[in-house]
XYZ file of C-alpha atoms in Angstrom:
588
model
C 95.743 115.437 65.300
C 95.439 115.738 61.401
C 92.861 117.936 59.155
C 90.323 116.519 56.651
C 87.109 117.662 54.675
C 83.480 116.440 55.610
C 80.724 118.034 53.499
C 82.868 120.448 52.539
C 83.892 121.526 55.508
C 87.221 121.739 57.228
C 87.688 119.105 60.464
C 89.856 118.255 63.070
C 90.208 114.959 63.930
C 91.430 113.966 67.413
C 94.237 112.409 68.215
C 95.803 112.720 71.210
C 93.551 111.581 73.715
C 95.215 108.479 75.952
C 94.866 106.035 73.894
C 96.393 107.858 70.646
C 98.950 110.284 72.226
C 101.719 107.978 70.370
C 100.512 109.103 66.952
C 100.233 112.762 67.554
C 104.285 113.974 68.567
C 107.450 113.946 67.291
C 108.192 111.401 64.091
C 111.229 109.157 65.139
C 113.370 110.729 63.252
C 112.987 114.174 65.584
C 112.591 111.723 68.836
C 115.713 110.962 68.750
C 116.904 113.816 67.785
C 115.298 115.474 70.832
C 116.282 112.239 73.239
C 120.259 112.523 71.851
C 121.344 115.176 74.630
C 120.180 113.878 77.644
C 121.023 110.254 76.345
C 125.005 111.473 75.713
C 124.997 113.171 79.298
C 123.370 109.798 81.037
C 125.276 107.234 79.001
C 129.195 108.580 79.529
C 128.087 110.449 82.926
C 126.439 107.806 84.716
C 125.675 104.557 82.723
C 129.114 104.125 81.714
C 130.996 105.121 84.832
C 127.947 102.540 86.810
C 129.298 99.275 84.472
C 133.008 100.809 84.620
C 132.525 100.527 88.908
C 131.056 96.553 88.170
C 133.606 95.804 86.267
C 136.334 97.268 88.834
C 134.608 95.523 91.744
C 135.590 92.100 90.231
C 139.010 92.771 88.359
C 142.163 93.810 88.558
C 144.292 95.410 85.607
C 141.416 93.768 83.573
C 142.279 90.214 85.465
C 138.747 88.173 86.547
C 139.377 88.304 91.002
C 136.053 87.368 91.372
C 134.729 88.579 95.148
C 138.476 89.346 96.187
C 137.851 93.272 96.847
C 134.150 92.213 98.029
C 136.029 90.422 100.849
C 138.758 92.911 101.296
C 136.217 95.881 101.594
C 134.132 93.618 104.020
C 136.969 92.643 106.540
C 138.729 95.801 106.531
C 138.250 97.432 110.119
C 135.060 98.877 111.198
C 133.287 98.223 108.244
C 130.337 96.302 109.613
C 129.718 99.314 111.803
C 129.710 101.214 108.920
C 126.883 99.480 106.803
C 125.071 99.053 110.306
C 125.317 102.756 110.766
C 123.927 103.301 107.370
C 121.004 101.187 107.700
C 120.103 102.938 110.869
C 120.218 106.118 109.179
C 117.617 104.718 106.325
C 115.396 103.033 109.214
C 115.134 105.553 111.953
C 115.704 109.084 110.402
C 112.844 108.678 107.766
C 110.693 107.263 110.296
C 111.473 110.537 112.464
C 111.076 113.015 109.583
C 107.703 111.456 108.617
C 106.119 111.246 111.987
C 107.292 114.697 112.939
C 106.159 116.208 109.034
C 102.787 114.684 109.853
C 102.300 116.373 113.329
C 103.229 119.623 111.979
C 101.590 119.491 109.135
C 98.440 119.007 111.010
C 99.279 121.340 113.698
C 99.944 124.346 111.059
C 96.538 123.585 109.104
C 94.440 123.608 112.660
C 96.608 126.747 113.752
C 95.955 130.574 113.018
C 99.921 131.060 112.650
C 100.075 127.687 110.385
C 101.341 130.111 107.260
C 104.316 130.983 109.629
C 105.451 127.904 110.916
C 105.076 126.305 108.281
C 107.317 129.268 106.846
C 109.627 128.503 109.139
C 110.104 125.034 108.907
C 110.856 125.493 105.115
C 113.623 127.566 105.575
C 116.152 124.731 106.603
C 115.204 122.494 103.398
C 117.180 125.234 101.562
C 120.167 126.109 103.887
C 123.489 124.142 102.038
C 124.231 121.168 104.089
C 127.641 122.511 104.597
C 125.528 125.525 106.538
C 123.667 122.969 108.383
C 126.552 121.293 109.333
C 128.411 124.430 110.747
C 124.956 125.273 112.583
C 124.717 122.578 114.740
C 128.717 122.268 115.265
C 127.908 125.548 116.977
C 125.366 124.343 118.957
C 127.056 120.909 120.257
C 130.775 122.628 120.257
C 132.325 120.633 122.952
C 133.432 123.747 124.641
C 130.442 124.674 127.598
C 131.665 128.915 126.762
C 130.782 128.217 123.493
C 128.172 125.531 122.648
C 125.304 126.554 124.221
C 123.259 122.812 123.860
C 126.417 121.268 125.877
C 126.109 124.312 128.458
C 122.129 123.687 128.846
C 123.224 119.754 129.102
C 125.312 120.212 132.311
C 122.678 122.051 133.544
C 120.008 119.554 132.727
C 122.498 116.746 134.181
C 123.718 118.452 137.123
C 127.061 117.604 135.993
C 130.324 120.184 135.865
C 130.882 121.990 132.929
C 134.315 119.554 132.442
C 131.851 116.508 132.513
C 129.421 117.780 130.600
C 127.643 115.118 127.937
C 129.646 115.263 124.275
C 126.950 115.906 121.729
C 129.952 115.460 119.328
C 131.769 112.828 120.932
C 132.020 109.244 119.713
C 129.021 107.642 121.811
C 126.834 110.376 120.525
C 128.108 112.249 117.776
C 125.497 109.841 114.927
C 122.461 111.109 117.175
C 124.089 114.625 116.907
C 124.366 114.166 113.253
C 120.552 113.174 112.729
C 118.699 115.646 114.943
C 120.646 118.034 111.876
C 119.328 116.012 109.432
C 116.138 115.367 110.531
C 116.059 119.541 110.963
C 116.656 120.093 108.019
C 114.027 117.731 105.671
C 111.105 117.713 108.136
C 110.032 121.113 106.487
C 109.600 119.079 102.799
C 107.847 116.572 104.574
C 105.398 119.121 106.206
C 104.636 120.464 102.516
C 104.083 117.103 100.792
C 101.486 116.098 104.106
C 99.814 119.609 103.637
C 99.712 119.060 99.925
C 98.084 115.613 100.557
C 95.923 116.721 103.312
C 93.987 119.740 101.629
C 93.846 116.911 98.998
C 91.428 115.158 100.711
C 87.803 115.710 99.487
C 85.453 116.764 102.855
C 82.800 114.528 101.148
C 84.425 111.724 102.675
C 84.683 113.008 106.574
C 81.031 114.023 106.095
C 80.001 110.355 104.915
C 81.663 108.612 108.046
C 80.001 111.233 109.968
C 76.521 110.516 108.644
C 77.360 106.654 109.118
C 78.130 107.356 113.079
C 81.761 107.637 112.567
C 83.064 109.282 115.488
C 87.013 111.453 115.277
C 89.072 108.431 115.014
C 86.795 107.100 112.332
C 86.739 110.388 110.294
C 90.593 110.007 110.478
C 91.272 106.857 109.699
C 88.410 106.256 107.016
C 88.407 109.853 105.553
C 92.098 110.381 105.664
C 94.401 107.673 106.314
C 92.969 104.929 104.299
C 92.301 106.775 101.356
C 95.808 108.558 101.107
C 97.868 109.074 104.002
C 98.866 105.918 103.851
C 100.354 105.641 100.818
C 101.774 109.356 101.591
C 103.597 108.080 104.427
C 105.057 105.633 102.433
C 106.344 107.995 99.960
C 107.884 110.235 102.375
C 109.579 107.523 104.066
C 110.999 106.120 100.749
C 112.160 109.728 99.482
C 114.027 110.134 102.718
C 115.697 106.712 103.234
C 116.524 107.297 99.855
C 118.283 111.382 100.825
C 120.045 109.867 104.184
C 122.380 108.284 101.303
C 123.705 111.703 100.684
C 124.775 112.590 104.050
C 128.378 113.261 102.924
C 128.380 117.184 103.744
C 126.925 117.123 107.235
C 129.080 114.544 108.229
C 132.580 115.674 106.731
C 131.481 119.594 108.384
C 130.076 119.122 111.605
C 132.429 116.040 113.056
C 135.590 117.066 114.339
C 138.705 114.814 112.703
C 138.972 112.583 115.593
C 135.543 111.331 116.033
C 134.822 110.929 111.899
C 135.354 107.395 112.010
C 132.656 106.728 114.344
C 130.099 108.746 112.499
C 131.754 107.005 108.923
C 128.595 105.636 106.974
C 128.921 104.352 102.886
C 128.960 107.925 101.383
C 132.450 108.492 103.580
C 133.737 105.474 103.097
C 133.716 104.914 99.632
C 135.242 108.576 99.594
C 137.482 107.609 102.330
C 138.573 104.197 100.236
C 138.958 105.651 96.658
C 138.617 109.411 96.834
C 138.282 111.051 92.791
C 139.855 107.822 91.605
C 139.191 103.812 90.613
C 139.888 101.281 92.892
C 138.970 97.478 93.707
C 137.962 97.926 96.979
C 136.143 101.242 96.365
C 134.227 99.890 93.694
C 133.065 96.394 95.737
C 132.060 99.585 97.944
C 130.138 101.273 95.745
C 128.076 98.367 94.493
C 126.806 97.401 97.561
C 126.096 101.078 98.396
C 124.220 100.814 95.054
C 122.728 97.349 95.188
C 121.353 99.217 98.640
C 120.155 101.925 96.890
C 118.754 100.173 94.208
C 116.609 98.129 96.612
C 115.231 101.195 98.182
C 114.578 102.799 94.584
C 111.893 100.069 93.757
C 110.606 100.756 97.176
C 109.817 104.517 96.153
C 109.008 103.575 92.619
C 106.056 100.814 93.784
C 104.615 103.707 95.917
C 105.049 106.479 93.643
C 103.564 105.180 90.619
C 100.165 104.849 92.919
C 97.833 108.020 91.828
C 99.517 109.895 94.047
C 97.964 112.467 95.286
C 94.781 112.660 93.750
C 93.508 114.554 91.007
C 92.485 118.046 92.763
C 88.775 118.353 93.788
C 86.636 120.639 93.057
C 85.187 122.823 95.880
C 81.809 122.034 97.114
C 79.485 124.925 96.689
C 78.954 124.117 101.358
C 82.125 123.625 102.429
C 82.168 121.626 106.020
C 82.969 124.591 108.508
C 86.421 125.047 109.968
C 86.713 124.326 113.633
C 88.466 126.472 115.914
C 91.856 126.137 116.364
C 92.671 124.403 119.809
C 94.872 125.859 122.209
C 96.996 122.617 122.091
C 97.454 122.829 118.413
C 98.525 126.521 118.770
C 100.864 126.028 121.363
C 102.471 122.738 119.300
C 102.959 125.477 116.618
C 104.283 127.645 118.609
C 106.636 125.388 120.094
C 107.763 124.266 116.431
C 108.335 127.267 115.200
C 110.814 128.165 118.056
C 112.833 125.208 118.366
C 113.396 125.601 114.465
C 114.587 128.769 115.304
C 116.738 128.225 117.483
C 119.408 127.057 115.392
C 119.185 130.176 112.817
C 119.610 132.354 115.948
C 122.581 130.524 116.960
C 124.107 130.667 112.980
C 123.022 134.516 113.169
C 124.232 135.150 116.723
C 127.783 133.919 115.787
C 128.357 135.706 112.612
C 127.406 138.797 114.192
C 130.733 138.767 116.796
C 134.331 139.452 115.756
C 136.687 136.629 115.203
C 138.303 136.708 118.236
C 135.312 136.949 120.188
C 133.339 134.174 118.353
C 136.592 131.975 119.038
C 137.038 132.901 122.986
C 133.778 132.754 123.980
C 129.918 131.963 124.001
C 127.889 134.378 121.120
C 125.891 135.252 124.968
C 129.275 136.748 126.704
C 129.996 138.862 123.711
C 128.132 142.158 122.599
C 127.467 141.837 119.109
C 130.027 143.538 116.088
C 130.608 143.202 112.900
C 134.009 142.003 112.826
C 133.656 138.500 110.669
C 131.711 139.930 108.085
C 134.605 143.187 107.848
C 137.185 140.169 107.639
C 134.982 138.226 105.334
C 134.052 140.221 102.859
C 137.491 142.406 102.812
C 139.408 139.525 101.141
C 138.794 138.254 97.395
C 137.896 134.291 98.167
C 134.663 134.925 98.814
C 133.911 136.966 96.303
C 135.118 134.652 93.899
C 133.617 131.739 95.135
C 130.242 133.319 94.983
C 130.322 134.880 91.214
C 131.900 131.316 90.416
C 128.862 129.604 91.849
C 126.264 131.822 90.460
C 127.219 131.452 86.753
C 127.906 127.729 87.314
C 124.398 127.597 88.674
C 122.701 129.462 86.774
C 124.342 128.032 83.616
C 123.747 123.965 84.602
C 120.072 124.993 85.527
C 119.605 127.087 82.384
C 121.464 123.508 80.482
C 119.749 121.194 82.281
C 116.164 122.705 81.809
C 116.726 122.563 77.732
C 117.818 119.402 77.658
C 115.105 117.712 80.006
C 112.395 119.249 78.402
C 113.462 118.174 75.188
C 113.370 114.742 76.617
C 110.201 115.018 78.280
C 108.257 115.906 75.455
C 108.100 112.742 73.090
C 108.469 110.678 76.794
C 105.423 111.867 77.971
C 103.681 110.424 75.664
C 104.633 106.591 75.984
C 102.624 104.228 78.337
C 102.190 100.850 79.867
C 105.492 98.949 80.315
C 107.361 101.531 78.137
C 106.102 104.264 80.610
C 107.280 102.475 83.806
C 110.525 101.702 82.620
C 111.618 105.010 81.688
C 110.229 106.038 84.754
C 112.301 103.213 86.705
C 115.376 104.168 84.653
C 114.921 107.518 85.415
C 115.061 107.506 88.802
C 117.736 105.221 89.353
C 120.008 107.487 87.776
C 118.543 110.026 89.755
C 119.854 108.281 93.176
C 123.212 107.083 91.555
C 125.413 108.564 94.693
C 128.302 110.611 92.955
C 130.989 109.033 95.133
C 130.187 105.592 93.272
C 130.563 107.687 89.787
C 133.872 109.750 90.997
C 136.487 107.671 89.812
C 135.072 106.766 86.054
C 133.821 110.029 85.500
C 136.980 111.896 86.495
C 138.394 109.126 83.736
C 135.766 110.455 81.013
C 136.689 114.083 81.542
C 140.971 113.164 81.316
C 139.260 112.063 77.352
C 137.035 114.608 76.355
C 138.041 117.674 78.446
C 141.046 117.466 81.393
C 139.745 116.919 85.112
C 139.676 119.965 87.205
C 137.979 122.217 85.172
C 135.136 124.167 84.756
C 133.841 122.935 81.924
C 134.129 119.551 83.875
C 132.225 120.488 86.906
C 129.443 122.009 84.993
C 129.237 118.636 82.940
C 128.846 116.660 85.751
C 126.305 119.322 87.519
C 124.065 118.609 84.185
C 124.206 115.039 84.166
C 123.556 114.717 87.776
C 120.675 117.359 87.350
C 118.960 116.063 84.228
C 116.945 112.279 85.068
C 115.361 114.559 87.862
C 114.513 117.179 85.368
C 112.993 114.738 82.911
C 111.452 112.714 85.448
C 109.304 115.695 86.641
C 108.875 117.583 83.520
C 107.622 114.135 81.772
C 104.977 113.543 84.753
C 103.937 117.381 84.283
C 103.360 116.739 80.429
C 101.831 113.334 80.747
C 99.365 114.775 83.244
C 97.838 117.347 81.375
C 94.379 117.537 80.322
C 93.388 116.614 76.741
C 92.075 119.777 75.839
C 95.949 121.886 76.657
C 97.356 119.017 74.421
C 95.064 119.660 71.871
C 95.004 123.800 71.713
C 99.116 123.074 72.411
C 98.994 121.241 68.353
C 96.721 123.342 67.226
C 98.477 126.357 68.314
C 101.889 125.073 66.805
C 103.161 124.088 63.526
C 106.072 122.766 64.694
C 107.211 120.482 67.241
C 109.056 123.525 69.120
C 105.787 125.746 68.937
C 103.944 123.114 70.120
C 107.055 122.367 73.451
C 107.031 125.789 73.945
C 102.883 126.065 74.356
C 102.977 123.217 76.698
C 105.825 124.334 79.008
C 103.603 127.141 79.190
C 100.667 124.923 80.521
C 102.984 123.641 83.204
C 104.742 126.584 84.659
C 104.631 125.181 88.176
C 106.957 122.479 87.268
C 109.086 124.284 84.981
C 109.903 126.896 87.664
C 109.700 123.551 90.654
C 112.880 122.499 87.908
C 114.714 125.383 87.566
C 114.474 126.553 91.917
C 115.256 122.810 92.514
C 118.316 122.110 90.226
C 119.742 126.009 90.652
C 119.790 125.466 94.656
C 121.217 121.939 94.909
C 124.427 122.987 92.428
C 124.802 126.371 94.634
C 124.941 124.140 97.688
C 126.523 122.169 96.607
C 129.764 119.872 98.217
C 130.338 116.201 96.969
C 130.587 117.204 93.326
C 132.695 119.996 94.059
C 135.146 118.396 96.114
C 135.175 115.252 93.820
C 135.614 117.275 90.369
C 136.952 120.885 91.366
C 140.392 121.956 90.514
C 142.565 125.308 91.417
C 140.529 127.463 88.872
C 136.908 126.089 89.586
C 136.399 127.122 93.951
C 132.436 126.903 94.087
C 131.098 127.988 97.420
C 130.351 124.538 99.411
C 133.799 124.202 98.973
C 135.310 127.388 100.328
C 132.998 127.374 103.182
C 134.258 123.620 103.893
C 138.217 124.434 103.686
C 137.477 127.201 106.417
C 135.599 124.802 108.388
C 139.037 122.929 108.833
C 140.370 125.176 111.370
C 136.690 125.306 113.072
C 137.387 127.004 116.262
C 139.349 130.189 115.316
C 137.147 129.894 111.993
C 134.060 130.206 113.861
C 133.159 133.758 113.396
C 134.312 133.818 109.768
C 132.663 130.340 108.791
C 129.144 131.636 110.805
C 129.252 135.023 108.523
C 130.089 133.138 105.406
C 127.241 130.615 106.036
C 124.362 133.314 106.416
C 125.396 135.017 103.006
C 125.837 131.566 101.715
C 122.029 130.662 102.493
C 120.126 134.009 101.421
C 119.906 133.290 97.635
C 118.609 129.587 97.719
C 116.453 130.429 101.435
C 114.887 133.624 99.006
C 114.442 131.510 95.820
C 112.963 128.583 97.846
C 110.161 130.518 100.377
C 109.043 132.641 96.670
C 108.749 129.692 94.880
C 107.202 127.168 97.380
C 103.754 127.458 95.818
C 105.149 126.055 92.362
C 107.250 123.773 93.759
C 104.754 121.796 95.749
C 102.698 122.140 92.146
C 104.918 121.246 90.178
C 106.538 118.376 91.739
C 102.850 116.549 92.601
C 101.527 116.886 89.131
C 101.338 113.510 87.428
C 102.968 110.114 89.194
C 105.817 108.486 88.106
C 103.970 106.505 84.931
């Protein structure tokens, strides 16, 4: 945008419509400039230690080996189950999550209690993993006078309590493992459906009508067609894509002796090279990330569709809103308690002593407050949690600098330029840290010493910052001409003219800030892979008491509920910005 005289007159000449953005932010001098932090963090945080794991996969002590630890890797036992196992998990979990988010998603909007399911359902998205995990451990313990799902199965069965069905036993313990999974991200998938489905402009149902269209017409012409097709396919990809990070539920809720038969990539590559560099870890790794990578440009073809529309105005007649139908309330109904249940069971524990959460079923026991006395009496806890609230809120305060300074002159490229960046961007994004472990913890030994602090809140920001970017770029890039044009009129300066436009998109600023804060506060993987004596965050603790589960029980169930009320509180206030914020723009 630039000044001149007409006439005599002062004008404003516009230049930062689509075609023109380029000219009209930051010189390239202050682009990279602006670019330089985020492009440190990514290049010796995750590009670096991605070439360093190539490189190990076909060397050793710097000697060409060629497809040696490839082979090794492959042949050692049980590894075919394990990449089978993983593919199952990226085939049939998303395919459950979607189809279940869809149902409920429709069920809540048709229902008068659709605000309180669909409540409900968001609540597990922010429970820790590690909390999930020690849920539904509960629930399946082996034990029929304490796991109430294995007491109900004997039932069910007719079988004795001593030959009652082993939720977490090795023919069944991966189906245990999903229905936790599957718990636990159907409540994102019921927000991006709802998102997509109040998207959908009533013109369309009313045209089919007029046309003869019938029900099944309306929905597949007026709904499915148009976008739910293209939003099933982005749920599906998004959640493939999160069944690679698996690593917490698995290493919490299996018991040691059934681990390997739940063992997918993210435990194995842990299992194989731990914190450090191997051969065979590495040949791991990159085909964990040629995987990955495959199902990346999966996402990435159906994300950069215009997805989901821009939002449509109201009609001044809207259609009228049908009755709810006793089916769709009682489906609601019915949702809303069986994702219940499992809180009840987490609550119900925590609330007996640690004997009695240890002897027997949280039903034989009247309730005390023993765990939490025992709890919150010693200093570990108390530690852990004033550790993990200044390393949260010091990598989200970090991370939300730094990607907004690299958002700002990204927004603004397009065509190939655009998509790359975008591509780039979210493969770093779904880099699993187990792949990065041994090369980063090599990076840290240079510039600080493993173990540390400092080291662990490094790590947090690179993890945390292609996401940032990613969604912060999309917010900026999506904004209407006239914000971008008050935005440089408004300020002199590139940071006055930042600051007016993180203004205009609030929703994903905040979507940034809940997001990245919650996953370092739940934290496990980077913990475990980067902690040292003086730097205990909470996913951590709460794992190390999971080892002695049983007598734990009590203890770990109290822990886990004041664990999960800071990110469950920041999550259900927020949920409004973070559906906004993270569907503005597509991945350009």
């Amino acid at each position: 945008m630039s000044e001149t005289r007409v006439l005599g007159e002062l004008a404003v000449l516009d230049d930062v419509g689509p075609p023109r953005r380029g000219r009209a932010y930051p010189a390239a001098g202050a682009t990279s400039a602006l670019l330089l932090p985020a492009a440190l963090l990514l290049g010796a945080l995750v590009l670096w230690p991605v070439l360093r794991t190539l490189h190990a996969s076909v060397t050793t002590d710097g000697h060409w080996v060629g497809a040696e630890h490839f082979r090794a890797a492959l042949d050692a036992p049980h590894t075919g189950a394990v990449v089978g196992r993983t593919v199952l998990w990226a085939v049939l979990v998303p395919a459950v999550v979607t189809a279940l988010g869809y149902l409920f998603a429709v069920v809540s909007r048709r229902s008068q209690e659709g605000g309180l399911v669909r409540l409900i359902l968001l609540v597990p998205v922010a429970l820790p993993l590690v909390v999930t995990g020690v849920t539904f451990r509960l629930m399946y313990d082996p034990d029929p006078t304490r796991g109430l799902v294995t007491l109900l199965a004997a039932r069910v069965t007719g079988r004795s309590t001593e030959d009652a069905p082993q939720l977490l036993g090795p023919g069944l313990v991966t189906v245990a493992l999903m229905s936790a999974f599957v718990w636990a991200w159907v409540g994102l998938a019921v927000l991006v459906f709802r998102a997509a489905l109040d998207r959908v402009p009533p013109s369309l149902a009313d045209a089919v009508r007029a046309y003869g269209g019938g029900r099944r017409h309306v929905l597949w012409d007026a709904q499915w067609r148009p976008l739910l097709l293209r939003t099933v396919a982005v749920v599906f990809a998004l959640v493939a894509l999160g069944t690679s990070r698996t690593f917490d539920l698995i290493l919490v809720m299996t018991p040691g002796s059934v681990r390997d038969d739940a063992s997918v990539l993210a435990l194995r590559v842990w299992q194989t090279s731990g914190g450090t560099t191997t051969g065979q870890g590495a040949a791991l790794g990159v085909v964990w990330l040629a995987a990955v990578a495959a199902g990346m440009l999966v996402a990435a073809f159906f994300v950069r569709q215009a997805w989901p529309p821009p939002r449509v105005e109201a009609t001044p007649d809207p259609a009228p809103v049908l009755p709810p139908r006793r089916l769709f309330r009682v489906l609601a109904a019915a949702a809303a308690l069986a994702w219940l249940f499992p809180l009840v069971v987490l609550l119900a524990t925590s609330a007996h002593g640690q004997v009695d959460a240890a002897a027997q079923g949280w039903w034989s026991a009247p309730p005390g407050a023993g765990s939490y006395a025992a709890l919150l009496g010693g200093g570990e806890l108390w530690r852990a949690l004033g550790f993990t609230l200044l390393l949260a809120t010091v990598v989200t305060a970090t991370v939300l600098v730094v990607a907004l300074l690299a958002a700002y002159p990204l927004a603004w490229l397009t065509g190939p330029a655009a998509q790359a960046t975008g591509l780039l961007l979210m493969a770093a994004t779904v880099v699993p840290v187990q792949v990065l472990a041994g090369p980063v913890n090599e990076v840290l030994g240079l510039v600080l010493s493993s173990g540390t602090a400092r080291g662990l809140a490094l790590v947090h920001v690179a993890l945390g910052v292609p996401f940032a970017v990613l969604v912060l770029r999309n917010a900026f890039a999506d904004l209407p001409a006239e914000q971008v044009r008050g935005a440089r009129l408004g300020g002199r300066r590139w940071w006055g003219t930042l600051r007016r436009l993180a203004r205009h998109n609030l929703p994903a600023v905040i979507a940034v800030s809940v997001l990245e804060f919650v996953q370092v506060w739940n934290d496990l993987a980077v913990g475990l892979l980067f902690s040292g004596p003086e730097a205990t965050p909470l996913g951590l603790f709460l794992a190390g008491q999971s080892r002695g589960f049983v007598s734990n029980s009590g203890v770990l169930a109290a822990g886990s509920v004041l664990a999960s009320v800071l990110p469950v509180a920041l999550m259900v206030l927020a949920r409004r910005q973070l559906v906004a914020g993270l569907v503005s723009g597509g991945v350009r």
